[in-house]
Short mmCIF file of C-alpha atoms and ligand atoms in Angstrom, two decimals:
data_model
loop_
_atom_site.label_atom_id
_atom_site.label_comp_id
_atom_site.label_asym_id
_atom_site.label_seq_id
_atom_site.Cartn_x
_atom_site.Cartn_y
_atom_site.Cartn_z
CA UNK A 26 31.20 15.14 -3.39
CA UNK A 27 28.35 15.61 -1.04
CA UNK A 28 26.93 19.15 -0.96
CA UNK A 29 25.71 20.86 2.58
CA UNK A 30 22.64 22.93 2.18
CA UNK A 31 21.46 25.24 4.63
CA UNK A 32 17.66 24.73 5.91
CA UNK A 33 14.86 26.05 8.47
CA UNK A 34 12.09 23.66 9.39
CA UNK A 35 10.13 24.35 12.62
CA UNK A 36 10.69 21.47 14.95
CA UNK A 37 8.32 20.80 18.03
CA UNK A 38 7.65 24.54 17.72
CA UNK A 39 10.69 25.87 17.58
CA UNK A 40 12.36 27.30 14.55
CA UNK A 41 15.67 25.44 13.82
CA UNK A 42 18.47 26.23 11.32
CA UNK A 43 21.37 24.06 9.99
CA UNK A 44 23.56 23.20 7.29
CA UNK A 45 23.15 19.78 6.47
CA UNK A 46 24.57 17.28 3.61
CA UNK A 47 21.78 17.00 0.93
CA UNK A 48 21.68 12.95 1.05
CA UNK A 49 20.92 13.43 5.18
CA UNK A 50 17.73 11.55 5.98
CA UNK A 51 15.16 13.05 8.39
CA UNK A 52 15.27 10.80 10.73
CA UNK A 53 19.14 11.00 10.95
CA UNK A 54 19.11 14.50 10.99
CA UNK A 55 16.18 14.91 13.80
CA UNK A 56 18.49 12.01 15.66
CA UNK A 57 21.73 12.92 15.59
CA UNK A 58 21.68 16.75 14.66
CA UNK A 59 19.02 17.71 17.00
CA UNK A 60 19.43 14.67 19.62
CA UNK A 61 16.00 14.01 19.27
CA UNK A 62 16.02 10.06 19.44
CA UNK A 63 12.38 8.80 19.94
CA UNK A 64 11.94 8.37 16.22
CA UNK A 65 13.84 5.22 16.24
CA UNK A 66 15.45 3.78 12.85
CA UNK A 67 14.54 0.03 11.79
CA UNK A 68 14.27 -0.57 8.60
CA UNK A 69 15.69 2.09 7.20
CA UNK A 70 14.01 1.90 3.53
CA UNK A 71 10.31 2.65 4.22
CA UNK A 72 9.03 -0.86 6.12
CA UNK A 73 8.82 -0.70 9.50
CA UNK A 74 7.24 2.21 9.89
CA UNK A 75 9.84 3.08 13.59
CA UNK A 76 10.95 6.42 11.79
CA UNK A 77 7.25 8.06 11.96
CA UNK A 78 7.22 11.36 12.27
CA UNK A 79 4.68 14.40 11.24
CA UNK A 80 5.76 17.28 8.64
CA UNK A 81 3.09 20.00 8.18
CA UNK A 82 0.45 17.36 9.18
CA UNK A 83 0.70 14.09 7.69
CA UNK A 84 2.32 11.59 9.15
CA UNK A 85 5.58 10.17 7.30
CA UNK A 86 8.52 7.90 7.41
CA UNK A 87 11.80 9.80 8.43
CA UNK A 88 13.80 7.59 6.71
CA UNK A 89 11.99 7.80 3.15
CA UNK A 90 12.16 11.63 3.51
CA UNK A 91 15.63 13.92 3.16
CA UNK A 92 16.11 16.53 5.74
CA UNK A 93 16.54 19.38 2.63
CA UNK A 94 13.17 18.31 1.77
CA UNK A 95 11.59 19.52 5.17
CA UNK A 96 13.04 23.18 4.65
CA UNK A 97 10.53 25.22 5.47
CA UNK A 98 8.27 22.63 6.62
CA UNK A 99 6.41 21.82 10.69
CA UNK A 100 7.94 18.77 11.78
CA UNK A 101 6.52 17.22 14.98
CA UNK A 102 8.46 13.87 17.04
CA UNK A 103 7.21 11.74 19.67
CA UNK A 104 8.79 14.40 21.77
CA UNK A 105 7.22 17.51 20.73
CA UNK A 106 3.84 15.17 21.42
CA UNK A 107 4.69 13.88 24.42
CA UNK A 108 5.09 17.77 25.64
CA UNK A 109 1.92 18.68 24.03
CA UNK A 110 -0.15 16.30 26.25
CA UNK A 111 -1.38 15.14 22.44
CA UNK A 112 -0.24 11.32 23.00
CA UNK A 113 -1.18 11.45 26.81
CA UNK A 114 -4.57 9.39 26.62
CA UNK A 115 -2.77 6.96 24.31
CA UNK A 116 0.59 6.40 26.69
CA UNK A 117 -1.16 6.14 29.78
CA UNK A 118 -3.62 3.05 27.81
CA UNK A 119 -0.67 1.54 25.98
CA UNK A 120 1.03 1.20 29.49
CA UNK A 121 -2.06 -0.08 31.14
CA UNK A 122 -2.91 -2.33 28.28
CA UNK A 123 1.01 -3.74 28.27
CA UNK A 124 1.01 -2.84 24.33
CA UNK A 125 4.68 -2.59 24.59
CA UNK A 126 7.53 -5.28 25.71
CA UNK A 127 10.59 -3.87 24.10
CA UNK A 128 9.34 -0.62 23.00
CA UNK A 129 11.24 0.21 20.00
CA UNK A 130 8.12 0.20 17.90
CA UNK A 131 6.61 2.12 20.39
CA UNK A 132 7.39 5.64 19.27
CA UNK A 133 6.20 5.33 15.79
CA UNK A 134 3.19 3.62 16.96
CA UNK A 135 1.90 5.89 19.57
CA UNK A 136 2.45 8.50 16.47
CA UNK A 137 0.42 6.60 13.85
CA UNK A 138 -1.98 5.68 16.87
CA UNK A 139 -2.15 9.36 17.38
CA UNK A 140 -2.60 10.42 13.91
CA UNK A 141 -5.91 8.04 13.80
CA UNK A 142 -7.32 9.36 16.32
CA UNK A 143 -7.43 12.70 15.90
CA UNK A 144 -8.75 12.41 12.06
CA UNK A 145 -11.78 9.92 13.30
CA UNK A 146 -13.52 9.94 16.39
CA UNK A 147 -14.87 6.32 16.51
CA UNK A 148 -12.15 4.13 14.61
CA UNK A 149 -13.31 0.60 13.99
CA UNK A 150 -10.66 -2.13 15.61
CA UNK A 151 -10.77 -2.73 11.61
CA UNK A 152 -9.48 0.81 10.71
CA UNK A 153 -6.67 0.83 13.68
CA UNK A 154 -5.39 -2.57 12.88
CA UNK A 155 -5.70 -0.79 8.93
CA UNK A 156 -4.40 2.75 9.81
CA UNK A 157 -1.04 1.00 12.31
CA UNK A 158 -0.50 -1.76 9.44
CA UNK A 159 2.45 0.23 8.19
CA UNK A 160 4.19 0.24 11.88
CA UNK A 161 5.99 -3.22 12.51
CA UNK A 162 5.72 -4.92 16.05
CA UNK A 163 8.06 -7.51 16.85
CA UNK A 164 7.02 -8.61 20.09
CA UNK A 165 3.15 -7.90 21.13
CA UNK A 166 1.14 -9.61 18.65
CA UNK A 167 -0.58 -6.27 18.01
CA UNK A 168 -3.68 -7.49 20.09
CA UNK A 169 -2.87 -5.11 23.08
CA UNK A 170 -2.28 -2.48 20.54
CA UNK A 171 -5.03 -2.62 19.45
CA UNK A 172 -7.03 -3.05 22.28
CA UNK A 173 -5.35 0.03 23.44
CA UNK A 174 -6.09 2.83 21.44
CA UNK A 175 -9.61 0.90 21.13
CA UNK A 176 -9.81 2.02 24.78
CA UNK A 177 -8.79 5.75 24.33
CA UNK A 178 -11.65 5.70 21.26
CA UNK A 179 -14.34 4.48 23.68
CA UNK A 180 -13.59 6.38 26.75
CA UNK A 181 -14.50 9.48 24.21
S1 FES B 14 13.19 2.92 9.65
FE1 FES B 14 11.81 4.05 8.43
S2 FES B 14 10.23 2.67 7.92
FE2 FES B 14 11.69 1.47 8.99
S1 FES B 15 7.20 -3.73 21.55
FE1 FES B 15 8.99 -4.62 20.67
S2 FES B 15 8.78 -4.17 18.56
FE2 FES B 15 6.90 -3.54 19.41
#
């Protein structure tokens, strides 16, 4: 029998409490409790890297994580982000770059994209094709990826 467990996590800045069965993934939980669907699922076991999401920091795949696990913990989407102006540099480039055609990767991109950049000012196209190898793209060839947040690096 599956066991609900209550939890409070801080999501995008606000403080959010729910009971929640203890096998509930992240991802699902940020998706379909909180209708917060721009952390896509792919893979779903830890591939794909379209589950990204940021709890207290780090950067981390929603669907390798259980929502009980986050009690307590900051948890930041590709909405709370977006909102924060934090992915704004790297949206506008990946748009004028066309580093997206279907977009599903996109998400989890923009937030590994986003992670780099804000550790290390002047990322080598070496360490962003290295620091985005865990995020699959289907469809771009990863060139215009990487060419984007090249661009957001170099406009520093
Ligand atoms: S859905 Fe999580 S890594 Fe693919
Ligand atoms: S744009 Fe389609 S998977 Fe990346």
């Amino acid at each position: 029998m599956d066991q609900d467990l209550e939890i409070t996590l801080m999501v995008n800045g606000t403080p959010v409490t729910r009971r929640v069965a203890a096998r509930t993934h992240l991802v699902d939980f940020l998706r379909e409790e909180l209708g917060l669907t721009g952390s896509h699922v792919g893979c779903e076991h830890g591939v794909c890297g379209a589950c990204t999401v940021r709890v207290d920091g780090d950067i981390v795949r929603g669907c390798l994580m259980l929502a009980v696990q986050a009690d307590g913990a900051k948890v930041e989407t590709v909405e709370g982000l977006s909102d924060s102006k934090a992915l704004a540099a790297l949206q506008k480039a990946f748009h004028e770059k066309n580093a997206l055609q279907c977009g599903f990767c996109t998400p989890g991109m923009l937030m590994a994209a986003q992670d780099l950049v804000s550790r290390k000012s002047r990322p080598t196209r070496e360490e962003i094709r290295a620091h985005i190898s865990g995020n699959y793209c289907r469809c771009t060839g990863y060139q215009a990826i990487v060419d984007a947040i090249e661009a957001v690096v170099n406009a520093r």
